[in-house]
XYZ file of C-alpha atoms in Angstrom:
473
model
C 103.667 119.711 67.986
C 105.646 122.875 67.288
C 109.436 123.059 66.954
C 109.595 125.476 69.905
C 107.663 123.046 72.112
C 109.915 120.126 71.107
C 112.956 122.284 71.817
C 111.561 123.157 75.259
C 111.081 119.470 76.106
C 114.562 118.614 74.853
C 116.047 121.369 76.986
C 114.310 120.169 80.171
C 114.850 116.459 79.565
C 118.524 117.157 78.889
C 119.086 118.204 82.502
C 120.063 115.916 85.396
C 116.846 114.067 86.286
C 116.780 112.373 89.685
C 113.223 111.104 89.085
C 114.807 108.682 86.608
C 118.265 108.275 88.107
C 119.155 104.899 89.587
C 120.824 106.612 92.552
C 119.672 109.900 94.051
C 122.258 111.863 96.080
C 119.727 113.170 98.610
C 121.461 115.012 101.411
C 124.630 115.564 99.404
C 125.839 118.850 98.002
C 124.129 118.095 94.673
C 120.707 118.739 96.203
C 120.659 122.075 97.945
C 118.140 124.853 98.250
C 120.750 127.568 97.715
C 120.825 126.762 93.994
C 117.026 126.826 93.771
C 116.894 130.143 95.597
C 119.542 131.525 93.244
C 117.582 130.335 90.200
C 114.373 131.963 91.401
C 116.150 135.174 92.389
C 117.416 135.500 88.812
C 113.784 135.059 87.692
C 112.598 137.853 90.039
C 111.287 135.419 92.699
C 107.921 134.494 91.180
C 107.000 132.555 94.339
C 106.997 135.662 96.533
C 103.686 136.977 95.254
C 101.834 133.673 95.401
C 99.521 132.600 98.252
C 100.732 129.005 98.579
C 99.565 125.784 100.219
C 102.574 123.455 100.491
C 101.857 119.700 100.702
C 104.220 116.885 101.759
C 103.659 113.286 102.851
C 104.667 109.716 102.065
C 101.362 108.911 100.394
C 98.352 111.046 99.622
C 100.197 114.275 98.934
C 99.262 114.358 95.246
C 95.620 113.474 95.858
C 95.347 115.975 98.709
C 96.962 118.679 96.577
C 94.447 117.977 93.822
C 91.559 118.089 96.312
C 92.674 121.422 97.798
C 93.092 122.928 94.328
C 89.695 121.598 93.233
C 87.957 123.139 96.264
C 89.669 126.510 95.822
C 88.760 126.590 92.130
C 85.159 125.688 92.952
C 85.138 128.601 95.416
C 86.039 130.988 92.587
C 89.751 131.366 93.363
C 91.934 130.885 90.282
C 94.267 128.131 91.494
C 97.566 126.767 90.217
C 98.517 123.167 90.968
C 102.103 121.903 90.715
C 102.574 118.125 90.994
C 105.004 115.416 89.927
C 105.612 113.156 88.139
C 103.306 113.338 85.105
C 101.405 110.498 83.462
C 101.591 111.381 79.793
C 102.675 114.979 79.157
C 104.998 117.278 81.042
C 102.405 120.063 80.999
C 100.254 118.035 83.428
C 102.580 119.247 86.188
C 101.420 122.848 85.778
C 97.635 123.185 85.987
C 95.421 126.198 86.524
C 91.845 125.389 87.514
C 92.372 121.848 86.266
C 93.747 122.801 82.843
C 97.366 121.913 82.028
C 99.764 124.515 80.713
C 99.605 124.700 76.897
C 102.475 123.716 74.601
C 102.962 127.323 73.534
C 102.999 128.554 77.135
C 105.570 125.939 78.083
C 107.830 126.946 75.202
C 107.691 130.618 76.233
C 108.382 129.791 79.875
C 111.384 127.630 79.009
C 112.739 130.437 76.836
C 112.672 132.578 79.988
C 114.865 129.989 81.690
C 117.488 129.439 78.995
C 119.772 132.464 79.529
C 119.548 132.133 83.309
C 120.437 128.436 83.190
C 123.306 129.081 80.764
C 124.733 131.649 83.145
C 124.370 129.324 86.149
C 125.962 126.473 84.201
C 129.000 128.643 83.425
C 129.332 129.627 87.062
C 129.024 125.973 88.150
C 132.044 124.710 86.225
C 134.023 124.277 89.441
C 134.563 120.583 90.407
C 131.718 119.150 92.456
C 129.241 121.819 91.421
C 126.406 121.620 88.893
C 123.761 123.761 87.284
C 120.000 123.473 87.900
C 118.428 120.018 87.673
C 115.330 118.919 85.767
C 113.126 119.063 88.869
C 114.441 122.463 89.894
C 113.669 123.798 86.422
C 110.184 122.281 86.267
C 109.474 123.758 89.701
C 110.584 127.149 88.407
C 108.398 126.740 85.309
C 105.372 126.086 87.516
C 106.016 129.100 89.711
C 106.602 131.341 86.697
C 103.427 130.076 85.048
C 101.318 130.742 88.138
C 102.861 134.172 88.705
C 102.388 135.267 85.098
C 98.774 134.095 85.091
C 98.262 135.863 88.439
C 96.538 132.985 90.171
C 94.792 133.675 93.459
C 96.315 130.562 95.039
C 98.968 127.949 94.276
C 99.107 124.416 95.653
C 102.608 122.895 95.547
C 103.190 119.173 95.993
C 106.603 118.222 97.372
C 108.576 115.961 95.043
C 110.651 114.001 97.578
C 110.979 114.439 101.326
C 110.469 118.085 102.177
C 113.518 119.656 103.788
C 115.654 119.622 100.630
C 112.894 119.581 98.030
C 112.979 122.285 95.353
C 109.499 123.452 96.336
C 110.735 124.265 99.847
C 111.723 127.824 98.945
C 108.254 129.276 99.409
C 106.582 131.003 102.348
C 103.156 129.343 102.342
C 99.900 130.294 104.012
C 99.399 126.696 105.203
C 101.647 123.628 105.178
C 100.393 120.043 105.070
C 101.790 116.598 105.890
C 99.341 113.941 104.743
C 100.913 110.750 106.123
C 104.173 109.105 107.149
C 105.139 105.573 106.129
C 108.206 103.769 104.811
C 109.433 104.847 101.373
C 112.687 106.243 99.963
C 114.454 105.063 103.118
C 117.906 105.387 101.553
C 117.301 109.108 101.144
C 114.987 109.933 104.055
C 115.930 107.539 106.851
C 115.165 104.062 108.155
C 112.695 105.029 110.887
C 109.309 106.706 110.687
C 110.568 109.405 113.014
C 113.482 110.214 110.696
C 111.185 110.311 107.670
C 108.781 112.580 109.564
C 111.586 115.018 110.353
C 112.522 115.221 106.673
C 108.898 115.826 105.680
C 108.488 118.392 108.454
C 111.327 120.361 106.920
C 108.562 122.294 105.130
C 107.291 123.727 108.447
C 107.768 127.506 108.547
C 107.853 129.792 111.566
C 104.368 130.859 112.536
C 102.679 129.114 109.576
C 99.953 126.593 110.522
C 100.563 122.936 109.687
C 97.678 120.526 109.018
C 98.780 116.955 109.709
C 97.090 113.687 108.795
C 99.745 111.709 110.712
C 98.355 109.569 113.539
C 101.191 107.097 114.273
C 102.751 108.097 117.590
C 106.471 108.263 116.769
C 106.262 110.483 113.666
C 103.422 112.480 115.224
C 105.621 113.379 118.191
C 108.512 114.305 115.882
C 106.235 116.664 113.948
C 104.894 118.183 117.171
C 108.447 118.883 118.326
C 109.363 120.675 115.095
C 106.159 122.729 115.153
C 106.887 123.841 118.726
C 110.400 124.884 117.743
C 108.998 126.910 114.831
C 106.033 128.324 116.790
C 103.859 126.854 114.034
C 100.235 126.144 115.003
C 99.529 122.426 114.553
C 96.138 120.972 113.554
C 96.080 117.165 113.744
C 93.856 114.372 112.513
C 92.440 112.444 115.462
C 92.819 115.412 117.797
C 91.604 118.619 116.201
C 89.625 117.093 113.344
C 88.297 113.676 112.375
C 86.110 111.878 109.875
C 83.867 108.846 109.397
C 84.228 107.074 106.065
C 81.561 105.171 104.133
C 82.843 103.196 101.155
C 81.234 103.171 97.737
C 80.057 99.700 96.692
C 79.848 97.739 93.419
C 81.992 100.279 91.595
C 82.698 97.609 88.991
C 79.027 97.796 87.986
C 78.556 101.579 87.873
C 80.253 104.793 89.035
C 79.761 105.567 92.722
C 81.283 107.921 95.273
C 82.330 107.313 98.845
C 81.246 109.780 101.533
C 82.644 111.139 104.775
C 81.294 112.942 107.811
C 83.780 115.584 108.940
C 84.192 117.283 112.302
C 86.721 119.988 113.185
C 87.305 121.542 116.617
C 89.629 124.538 116.430
C 89.665 128.108 117.741
C 87.077 127.164 120.364
C 84.412 126.243 117.809
C 83.042 123.016 116.353
C 82.271 122.449 112.674
C 80.356 119.507 111.181
C 79.910 118.544 107.534
C 77.903 115.395 106.845
C 77.643 113.140 103.792
C 80.437 114.862 101.872
C 80.975 112.983 98.610
C 84.575 112.151 97.672
C 85.339 111.593 94.006
C 88.392 109.397 94.689
C 87.925 105.861 96.005
C 89.259 104.436 99.251
C 89.343 105.221 102.946
C 92.794 106.771 102.456
C 91.075 109.283 100.182
C 88.525 109.900 102.923
C 91.461 110.834 105.161
C 92.859 113.083 102.430
C 89.467 114.750 102.064
C 89.367 115.387 105.819
C 92.847 116.939 105.657
C 91.613 119.113 102.784
C 88.655 120.357 104.824
C 90.993 121.134 107.734
C 93.166 123.173 105.341
C 90.060 125.038 104.204
C 89.282 125.822 107.850
C 92.748 127.357 108.254
C 92.373 129.421 105.089
C 88.981 130.687 106.252
C 90.626 131.849 109.470
C 92.978 133.892 107.281
C 90.064 135.572 105.532
C 89.526 133.344 102.504
C 85.957 133.039 101.239
C 85.283 129.318 100.703
C 81.644 128.236 100.895
C 80.585 124.787 102.087
C 79.039 124.211 98.656
C 82.466 124.767 97.077
C 84.000 122.176 99.405
C 81.348 119.647 98.459
C 81.620 120.359 94.752
C 85.427 120.367 94.750
C 85.751 117.074 96.626
C 83.041 115.318 94.618
C 84.382 116.378 91.236
C 88.143 116.145 91.798
C 89.849 114.388 88.911
C 93.137 112.672 89.747
C 94.172 109.793 87.434
C 95.937 106.575 88.494
C 94.503 106.611 92.020
C 92.242 103.533 92.069
C 91.099 104.878 88.699
C 88.470 102.799 86.927
C 89.261 103.181 83.221
C 86.944 100.414 81.964
C 84.106 98.159 83.047
C 83.150 94.651 81.889
C 85.893 93.791 82.409
C 86.831 96.209 85.169
C 90.283 97.757 84.699
C 91.872 99.712 87.552
C 95.003 101.845 87.359
C 96.735 102.719 90.608
C 100.124 104.286 91.299
C 100.681 102.547 94.664
C 104.423 102.107 95.116
C 105.055 101.339 98.790
C 103.661 98.999 101.415
C 101.209 101.523 102.888
C 99.731 102.531 99.539
C 99.474 98.879 98.466
C 97.546 98.150 101.678
C 95.195 101.039 100.892
C 94.636 99.700 97.369
C 93.896 96.192 98.643
C 91.401 97.547 101.182
C 89.652 99.633 98.525
C 89.298 96.716 96.107
C 87.878 94.574 98.921
C 85.353 97.243 99.966
C 84.204 98.645 96.657
C 84.509 95.953 93.969
C 82.558 92.685 93.645
C 84.055 90.828 90.683
C 84.594 87.143 90.034
C 88.299 86.745 89.309
C 91.191 89.160 89.653
C 94.267 89.571 87.481
C 97.237 91.713 88.533
C 99.825 93.465 86.353
C 102.728 94.576 88.532
C 105.971 96.460 87.969
C 107.946 98.495 90.452
C 111.102 100.445 91.158
C 114.456 99.494 92.622
C 114.961 100.001 96.367
C 111.289 99.363 97.164
C 110.084 96.832 99.751
C 109.172 94.384 97.007
C 108.622 91.251 99.089
C 106.381 93.103 101.535
C 104.374 94.719 98.726
C 103.818 91.374 97.025
C 102.929 89.661 100.289
C 100.092 92.167 100.692
C 98.956 92.054 97.055
C 99.159 88.484 95.835
C 96.626 86.858 98.204
C 93.991 89.189 96.724
C 94.494 87.986 93.130
C 94.095 84.820 91.077
C 96.986 85.397 88.672
C 99.819 87.907 88.223
C 101.694 89.287 85.217
C 105.082 90.803 85.993
C 106.582 93.337 83.607
C 108.906 96.339 83.522
C 108.239 99.901 82.459
C 110.488 101.164 79.667
C 110.904 104.920 80.142
C 112.852 104.815 83.387
C 116.011 102.787 84.154
C 114.987 102.226 87.773
C 112.534 99.447 86.924
C 113.010 95.975 88.438
C 113.452 93.111 85.905
C 110.256 91.020 85.775
C 112.158 87.770 86.344
C 113.391 89.224 89.644
C 109.818 90.131 90.594
C 108.740 86.570 89.808
C 111.467 85.249 92.116
C 110.195 87.450 94.936
C 106.649 86.249 94.289
C 107.538 82.565 94.410
C 108.896 83.080 97.922
C 105.553 84.326 99.245
C 102.895 82.760 96.974
C 102.068 79.867 94.634
C 99.943 82.092 92.405
C 100.160 81.424 88.620
C 102.767 83.800 87.177
C 103.363 85.244 83.727
C 106.520 87.225 82.900
C 106.382 89.805 80.114
C 109.309 91.991 79.036
C 107.357 95.232 78.572
C 103.889 96.817 78.882
C 102.771 95.952 75.307
C 103.463 92.278 75.952
C 101.781 92.466 79.367
C 98.658 93.996 77.816
C 98.520 91.321 75.093
C 98.806 88.587 77.727
C 96.123 90.211 79.878
C 93.749 90.262 76.920
C 94.278 86.518 76.525
C 93.410 85.884 80.167
C 90.696 88.317 81.192
C 86.972 87.634 80.947
C 84.091 90.077 80.899
C 83.207 89.704 84.580
C 86.796 89.911 85.821
C 88.964 92.666 87.274
C 92.398 93.711 86.052
C 94.480 95.848 88.421
C 97.672 97.567 87.265
C 99.911 98.879 90.036
C 103.371 99.061 91.624
C 104.617 102.373 90.239
C 103.474 105.640 88.747
C 105.563 104.753 85.691
C 103.837 101.419 84.985
C 100.453 103.110 85.412
C 101.448 105.686 82.793
C 102.792 103.179 80.267
C 99.918 100.713 80.680
C 97.393 103.549 80.361
C 98.929 104.379 77.001
C 98.728 100.747 75.886
C 95.102 100.379 76.918
C 94.019 103.655 75.351
C 95.784 102.987 72.042
C 94.933 99.257 71.887
C 91.525 98.945 73.596
C 90.105 95.620 74.656
C 87.586 94.317 72.099
C 84.441 92.328 72.758
C 86.015 89.467 70.816
C 88.962 89.539 73.223
C 86.525 89.244 76.136
C 84.994 86.106 74.700
C 88.356 84.578 73.795
C 89.648 85.386 77.267
C 86.595 83.833 78.891
C 87.156 80.571 77.007
C 90.914 80.487 77.524
C 90.609 81.183 81.232
C 88.698 77.931 81.603
C 91.556 75.854 80.220
C 94.686 77.691 81.437
């Protein structure tokens, strides 16, 4: 790890970081697109030359972004992918054709930012003003990286909401809203319609929007905004649809789900049958259908994207911590589900695609989530739960508090561990070779538990000890 790379990380992590802040001032003067536009203008507006697909949504936006990028790369279009947060390394946020930005590239890009940020900081010394935030700077790094590498396409995932998100300074070729459900209500609103309006803030005049939203209230809100912006709207359940077939016995061997896809736009009908999807779950089938609808819009704009590229891109997409099987015998699943809707999708996927004997849950989550509702959906599917707290973000909920929530909705056996290393040690005591361990509740716990499992792998001896201990605990 070079000194210049470490200095680049220190510079970025030293900025205001609302991904890790306990309170996010969404809607206040601290989050405003004027500052992001100013930052990019001082960097010669790298976004202006990029053909962009802009993706928002409560859940599925990261997976859908990865699917779109995978298809475009498979079609021969050099494609940048900007996502957040990252699992292990910051460079994961800036990928080109699946490869993260290198350490050296990141250091050079951050050096481009330093004098601009220093100047903006000096100008922001007035009370109530501030210089660029961590997310604004990482967004700028991604756009600079893609522009300098002259990608043929860039897929940008919204960080939070849409209307005020730092990515919402682009003029995309297609916009996408994957789904609407309850999350970040303090920032985005307490109704699905209000959340939909915030997400639909990415809609641009005349630019087609592909929507995976089927619930009536938010669907109508999105339709209204598209009419006001004269933005063509392509909707799941109306203009395109899919039939999902779940993979089975994934705990025994790798398997892919499939979908049949149909799209009816521009007076024509398109069918694609038995399309393999590399990510598990019916929610990923919906994301794959949204991806194919985006491809249809890009083809209408003259993009060359063969059906074989769609099939290859969807089958081979790699997107960690989304019902990710990282081990078998015992089966270990990592999932970043962090709201009620994504927990429901996880539960459905485990029920459809895994056939194990006993199930152990490791759970940690973030403040301001619907904790009781998440646990009410999860706990009936498991035989025991370990509560813990991730360490690299102050927004984590104390595990004793999680246990209190759990006791109100379940009599499941509970273990409380202060941190991921302790949770992993306890899991090794409990799990047997034929069992399933699921780790979920937050992107941050998925990241920290992944690190524990990869650096301290489960041994065969641990399996046998766990099998014996499980009989007497």
